[in-house]
PDB file of C-alpha atoms in Angstrom:
ATOM      1  CA  MET O  22       0.000   0.000   0.000  1.00 77.00           C
ATOM      2  CA  SER O  23       1.490   3.318  -1.130  1.00 88.00           C
ATOM      3  CA  ILE O  24       0.323   6.418   0.803  1.00 90.00           C
ATOM      4  CA  ASN O  25       0.859   9.897  -0.574  1.00 94.00           C
ATOM      5  CA  LEU O  26      -0.189  13.194   1.016  1.00 97.00           C
ATOM      6  CA  ARG O  27      -0.465  16.044  -1.443  1.00 97.00           C
ATOM      7  CA  SER O  28      -1.690  19.614  -1.510  1.00 97.00           C
ATOM      8  CA  PHE O  29      -5.147  20.553  -2.720  1.00 97.00           C
ATOM      9  CA  GLU O  30      -5.581  21.111  -6.444  1.00 95.00           C
ATOM     10  CA  LYS O  31      -8.460  22.907  -8.149  1.00 90.00           C
ATOM     11  CA  GLY O  32      -9.909  19.589  -9.378  1.00 94.00           C
ATOM     12  CA  ASP O  33     -10.278  18.396  -5.764  1.00 97.00           C
ATOM     13  CA  GLN O  34     -13.295  20.594  -4.981  1.00 96.00           C
ATOM     14  CA  ALA O  35     -15.791  17.769  -5.562  1.00 97.00           C
ATOM     15  CA  PHE O  36     -13.716  15.483  -3.333  1.00 98.00           C
ATOM     16  CA  ILE O  37     -13.795  18.073  -0.518  1.00 98.00           C
ATOM     17  CA  LYS O  38     -17.592  18.139  -0.829  1.00 98.00           C
ATOM     18  CA  ALA O  39     -17.747  14.324  -0.720  1.00 98.00           C
ATOM     19  CA  MET O  40     -15.470  14.274   2.318  1.00 98.00           C
ATOM     20  CA  LEU O  41     -17.674  16.795   4.107  1.00 98.00           C
ATOM     21  CA  TYR O  42     -20.517  14.307   3.749  1.00 98.00           C
ATOM     22  CA  GLN O  43     -18.300  11.601   5.268  1.00 97.00           C
ATOM     23  CA  ALA O  44     -17.430  13.956   8.136  1.00 97.00           C
ATOM     24  CA  LEU O  45     -21.064  14.288   9.233  1.00 97.00           C
ATOM     25  CA  PHE O  46     -21.405  12.399  12.509  1.00 95.00           C
ATOM     26  CA  LEU O  47     -24.164   9.819  12.836  1.00 93.00           C
ATOM     27  CA  ARG O  48     -25.230   8.648  16.276  1.00 90.00           C
ATOM     28  CA  PRO O  49     -25.761   4.883  16.673  1.00 90.00           C
ATOM     29  CA  GLY O  50     -28.964   3.846  14.904  1.00 93.00           C
ATOM     30  CA  GLN O  51     -29.327   7.189  13.118  1.00 93.00           C
ATOM     31  CA  GLU O  52     -30.273   7.063   9.447  1.00 96.00           C
ATOM     32  CA  PRO O  53     -27.692   8.597   7.090  1.00 95.00           C
ATOM     33  CA  PHE O  54     -28.372  12.169   6.065  1.00 97.00           C
ATOM     34  CA  PRO O  55     -29.614  12.760   2.521  1.00 98.00           C
ATOM     35  CA  VAL O  56     -26.729  13.932   0.330  1.00 97.00           C
ATOM     36  CA  ALA O  57     -28.776  17.074  -0.389  1.00 98.00           C
ATOM     37  CA  ILE O  58     -27.978  18.257   3.146  1.00 98.00           C
ATOM     38  CA  LEU O  59     -24.663  19.507   1.742  1.00 98.00           C
ATOM     39  CA  GLU O  60     -26.617  22.187  -0.140  1.00 98.00           C
ATOM     40  CA  GLU O  61     -27.873  23.776   3.083  1.00 97.00           C
ATOM     41  CA  PRO O  62     -26.196  27.157   3.715  1.00 97.00           C
ATOM     42  CA  THR O  63     -24.674  26.010   7.027  1.00 96.00           C
ATOM     43  CA  LEU O  64     -22.778  23.257   5.179  1.00 98.00           C
ATOM     44  CA  ARG O  65     -22.277  24.856   1.743  1.00 97.00           C
ATOM     45  CA  LYS O  66     -19.874  27.351   3.270  1.00 97.00           C
ATOM     46  CA  TYR O  67     -17.435  24.511   4.007  1.00 98.00           C
ATOM     47  CA  TRP O  68     -16.996  23.446   0.383  1.00 97.00           C
ATOM     48  CA  VAL O  69     -18.314  26.012  -2.119  1.00 97.00           C
ATOM     49  CA  ASP O  70     -15.452  27.653  -4.027  1.00 96.00           C
ATOM     50  CA  PHE O  71     -12.930  25.886  -1.836  1.00 97.00           C
ATOM     51  CA  GLY O  72      -9.402  26.942  -2.687  1.00 96.00           C
ATOM     52  CA  GLU O  73     -10.510  30.390  -3.806  1.00 95.00           C
ATOM     53  CA  GLN O  74     -10.770  32.071  -0.399  1.00 94.00           C
ATOM     54  CA  ARG O  75      -7.829  33.469   1.534  1.00 90.00           C
ATOM     55  CA  GLY O  76      -6.739  30.913   4.095  1.00 92.00           C
ATOM     56  CA  ASP O  77      -8.186  27.850   2.346  1.00 97.00           C
ATOM     57  CA  ARG O  78      -5.748  24.961   2.700  1.00 98.00           C
ATOM     58  CA  ALA O  79      -6.256  21.236   2.162  1.00 98.00           C
ATOM     59  CA  LEU O  80      -4.275  18.038   2.024  1.00 98.00           C
ATOM     60  CA  ILE O  81      -5.460  14.962   0.192  1.00 98.00           C
ATOM     61  CA  ALA O  82      -4.402  11.446   1.226  1.00 98.00           C
ATOM     62  CA  GLU O  83      -4.061   9.039  -1.658  1.00 97.00           C
ATOM     63  CA  VAL O  84      -3.676   5.294  -1.257  1.00 96.00           C
ATOM     64  CA  ASP O  85      -2.257   3.653  -4.354  1.00 94.00           C
ATOM     65  CA  ALA O  86      -3.119   6.893  -6.236  1.00 94.00           C
ATOM     66  CA  ILE O  87      -6.788   6.772  -5.132  1.00 95.00           C
ATOM     67  CA  PRO O  88      -8.101   9.702  -3.041  1.00 97.00           C
ATOM     68  CA  ALA O  89      -8.823   8.189   0.361  1.00 98.00           C
ATOM     69  CA  GLY O  90      -9.198  11.153   2.703  1.00 98.00           C
ATOM     70  CA  ALA O  91      -8.866  14.879   3.117  1.00 98.00           C
ATOM     71  CA  ILE O  92      -8.185  17.477   5.755  1.00 98.00           C
ATOM     72  CA  TRP O  93      -8.974  21.120   5.127  1.00 98.00           C
ATOM     73  CA  ILE O  94      -9.193  24.472   6.827  1.00 98.00           C
ATOM     74  CA  ARG O  95     -11.284  27.519   6.058  1.00 98.00           C
ATOM     75  CA  GLN O  96     -11.538  30.842   7.834  1.00 97.00           C
ATOM     76  CA  PHE O  97     -14.948  32.126   8.821  1.00 97.00           C
ATOM     77  CA  SER O  98     -16.013  35.413  10.392  1.00 97.00           C
ATOM     78  CA  THR O  99     -18.106  36.716  13.229  1.00 97.00           C
ATOM     79  CA  GLN O 100     -20.739  37.627  10.613  1.00 97.00           C
ATOM     80  CA  ASN O 101     -20.646  34.152   9.029  1.00 96.00           C
ATOM     81  CA  PRO O 102     -19.345  31.686  11.635  1.00 97.00           C
ATOM     82  CA  GLY O 103     -18.852  27.969  11.138  1.00 97.00           C
ATOM     83  CA  TYR O 104     -19.872  25.320  13.663  1.00 97.00           C
ATOM     84  CA  GLY O 105     -16.440  25.449  15.303  1.00 97.00           C
ATOM     85  CA  PHE O 106     -15.899  29.201  15.057  1.00 98.00           C
ATOM     86  CA  VAL O 107     -13.515  30.700  17.619  1.00 97.00           C
ATOM     87  CA  ALA O 108     -12.172  33.915  16.042  1.00 97.00           C
ATOM     88  CA  ASN O 109     -11.832  35.625  12.658  1.00 96.00           C
ATOM     89  CA  ASP O 110      -8.139  34.693  12.421  1.00 96.00           C
ATOM     90  CA  ILE O 111      -8.503  31.040  13.494  1.00 97.00           C
ATOM     91  CA  PRO O 112      -9.313  28.654  10.612  1.00 98.00           C
ATOM     92  CA  GLU O 113     -11.753  25.833  11.224  1.00 98.00           C
ATOM     93  CA  LEU O 114     -10.565  22.293  10.546  1.00 98.00           C
ATOM     94  CA  ASN O 115     -12.512  19.484   8.878  1.00 98.00           C
ATOM     95  CA  MET O 116     -11.346  15.996   8.075  1.00 98.00           C
ATOM     96  CA  ALA O 117     -12.730  12.721   6.751  1.00 98.00           C
ATOM     97  CA  ILE O 118     -11.472   9.383   5.529  1.00 97.00           C
ATOM     98  CA  GLN O 119     -13.325   7.200   3.034  1.00 97.00           C
ATOM     99  CA  PRO O 120     -14.905   4.233   4.892  1.00 95.00           C
ATOM    100  CA  ASP O 121     -12.726   1.608   3.164  1.00 95.00           C
ATOM    101  CA  TYR O 122      -9.544   3.362   4.325  1.00 96.00           C
ATOM    102  CA  ARG O 123     -10.383   4.054   7.972  1.00 95.00           C
ATOM    103  CA  GLY O 124      -8.302   2.542  10.752  1.00 92.00           C
ATOM    104  CA  GLN O 125      -5.073   2.593   8.715  1.00 91.00           C
ATOM    105  CA  GLY O 126      -3.453   5.702  10.211  1.00 93.00           C
ATOM    106  CA  LEU O 127      -4.395   8.134   7.439  1.00 96.00           C
ATOM    107  CA  GLY O 128      -6.120  10.469   9.890  1.00 96.00           C
ATOM    108  CA  ASN O 129      -3.006  10.683  12.052  1.00 96.00           C
ATOM    109  CA  GLN O 130      -0.841  11.440   9.026  1.00 96.00           C
ATOM    110  CA  LEU O 131      -3.231  14.061   7.683  1.00 98.00           C
ATOM    111  CA  LEU O 132      -3.648  15.834  11.023  1.00 98.00           C
ATOM    112  CA  LYS O 133       0.078  15.913  11.770  1.00 97.00           C
ATOM    113  CA  ALA O 134       0.789  17.268   8.288  1.00 98.00           C
ATOM    114  CA  MET O 135      -1.909  19.959   8.595  1.00 98.00           C
ATOM    115  CA  LEU O 136      -0.670  21.024  12.031  1.00 97.00           C
ATOM    116  CA  ALA O 137       2.834  21.382  10.591  1.00 97.00           C
ATOM    117  CA  LEU O 138       1.474  23.333   7.614  1.00 97.00           C
ATOM    118  CA  VAL O 139      -0.454  25.848   9.728  1.00 96.00           C
ATOM    119  CA  ARG O 140       2.566  26.367  12.002  1.00 95.00           C
ATOM    120  CA  SER O 141       4.838  26.952   9.002  1.00 96.00           C
ATOM    121  CA  GLU O 142       2.390  29.479   7.538  1.00 95.00           C
ATOM    122  CA  GLY O 143       2.026  31.389  10.810  1.00 95.00           C
ATOM    123  CA  PHE O 144      -1.599  30.672  11.652  1.00 95.00           C
ATOM    124  CA  ARG O 145      -2.302  31.389  15.331  1.00 94.00           C
ATOM    125  CA  GLY O 146      -4.236  28.150  15.818  1.00 96.00           C
ATOM    126  CA  LEU O 147      -7.062  25.940  14.594  1.00 98.00           C
ATOM    127  CA  SER O 148     -10.556  25.160  15.807  1.00 98.00           C
ATOM    128  CA  LEU O 149     -13.151  22.495  15.123  1.00 98.00           C
ATOM    129  CA  SER O 150     -16.536  21.231  16.188  1.00 98.00           C
ATOM    130  CA  VAL O 151     -16.932  17.624  17.295  1.00 98.00           C
ATOM    131  CA  ASP O 152     -20.067  15.866  18.528  1.00 96.00           C
ATOM    132  CA  LYS O 153     -19.911  14.978  22.205  1.00 96.00           C
ATOM    133  CA  GLU O 154     -20.637  11.331  21.348  1.00 94.00           C
ATOM    134  CA  ASN O 155     -18.004  11.111  18.613  1.00 95.00           C
ATOM    135  CA  TRP O 156     -14.905   9.051  19.515  1.00 93.00           C
ATOM    136  CA  ALA O 157     -12.855  11.672  17.640  1.00 95.00           C
ATOM    137  CA  ASN O 158     -13.447  14.044  20.548  1.00 94.00           C
ATOM    138  CA  GLN O 159     -10.722  12.282  22.551  1.00 96.00           C
ATOM    139  CA  TRP O 160      -8.590  11.656  19.470  1.00 97.00           C
ATOM    140  CA  TYR O 161      -8.342  15.387  18.709  1.00 97.00           C
ATOM    141  CA  ARG O 162      -7.440  16.076  22.345  1.00 97.00           C
ATOM    142  CA  LYS O 163      -4.557  13.595  22.063  1.00 96.00           C
ATOM    143  CA  HIS O 164      -3.318  15.705  19.159  1.00 96.00           C
ATOM    144  CA  GLY O 165      -3.243  18.956  21.146  1.00 95.00           C
ATOM    145  CA  PHE O 166      -6.770  20.322  20.818  1.00 98.00           C
ATOM    146  CA  LYS O 167      -8.334  21.649  24.008  1.00 97.00           C
ATOM    147  CA  TRP O 168     -11.879  22.324  25.132  1.00 96.00           C
ATOM    148  CA  HIS O 169     -12.924  25.817  24.096  1.00 97.00           C
ATOM    149  CA  GLU O 170     -16.712  25.881  24.387  1.00 96.00           C
ATOM    150  CA  ASP O 171     -19.765  23.701  24.943  1.00 97.00           C
ATOM    151  CA  ALA O 172     -21.988  24.063  21.868  1.00 96.00           C
ATOM    152  CA  GLY O 173     -25.006  21.969  22.832  1.00 94.00           C
ATOM    153  CA  THR O 174     -24.540  18.504  21.295  1.00 94.00           C
ATOM    154  CA  ALA O 175     -20.947  19.315  20.314  1.00 96.00           C
ATOM    155  CA  TYR O 176     -17.753  20.720  21.761  1.00 97.00           C
ATOM    156  CA  ILE O 177     -15.710  23.387  20.107  1.00 98.00           C
ATOM    157  CA  LEU O 178     -12.035  22.500  20.448  1.00 98.00           C
ATOM    158  CA  SER O 179      -9.028  24.611  19.538  1.00 98.00           C
ATOM    159  CA  THR O 180      -5.248  24.533  19.586  1.00 96.00           C
ATOM    160  CA  LEU O 181      -5.087  27.918  21.355  1.00 92.00           C
TER     161      LEU O 181
END
């Protein structure tokens, strides 16, 4: 198995959208969301015109040249916050791995590479929203994210 992490390219926009769908947390027994949910304004802002806004960054994990996962950041504002909004200058992180490639360490590789990228580019930190019941809550904390705010059914975590 050959794993390659590469930077986002313009042709990856559809893959970012598909990965956002994979990132939606389902509680045990919950029916999958309709794919059309990605067209709702609260989710569209995570993928529409990705790569064209200042601060957009993404890494794509390929396994044997097949896109298997992605991690991306986008900056939001007080006027148009994301689910994990902390501050205007703190990008929000999203990540997902295709189901067939989960449990193989791709998430660890992607997150470590993104953390290195944001440090090298001088970002002050990152934030994210994670459902309280999602196992990733503890996983992100192991990677340096800390509790920032209780947001109802989710926590907002940040590297600040």
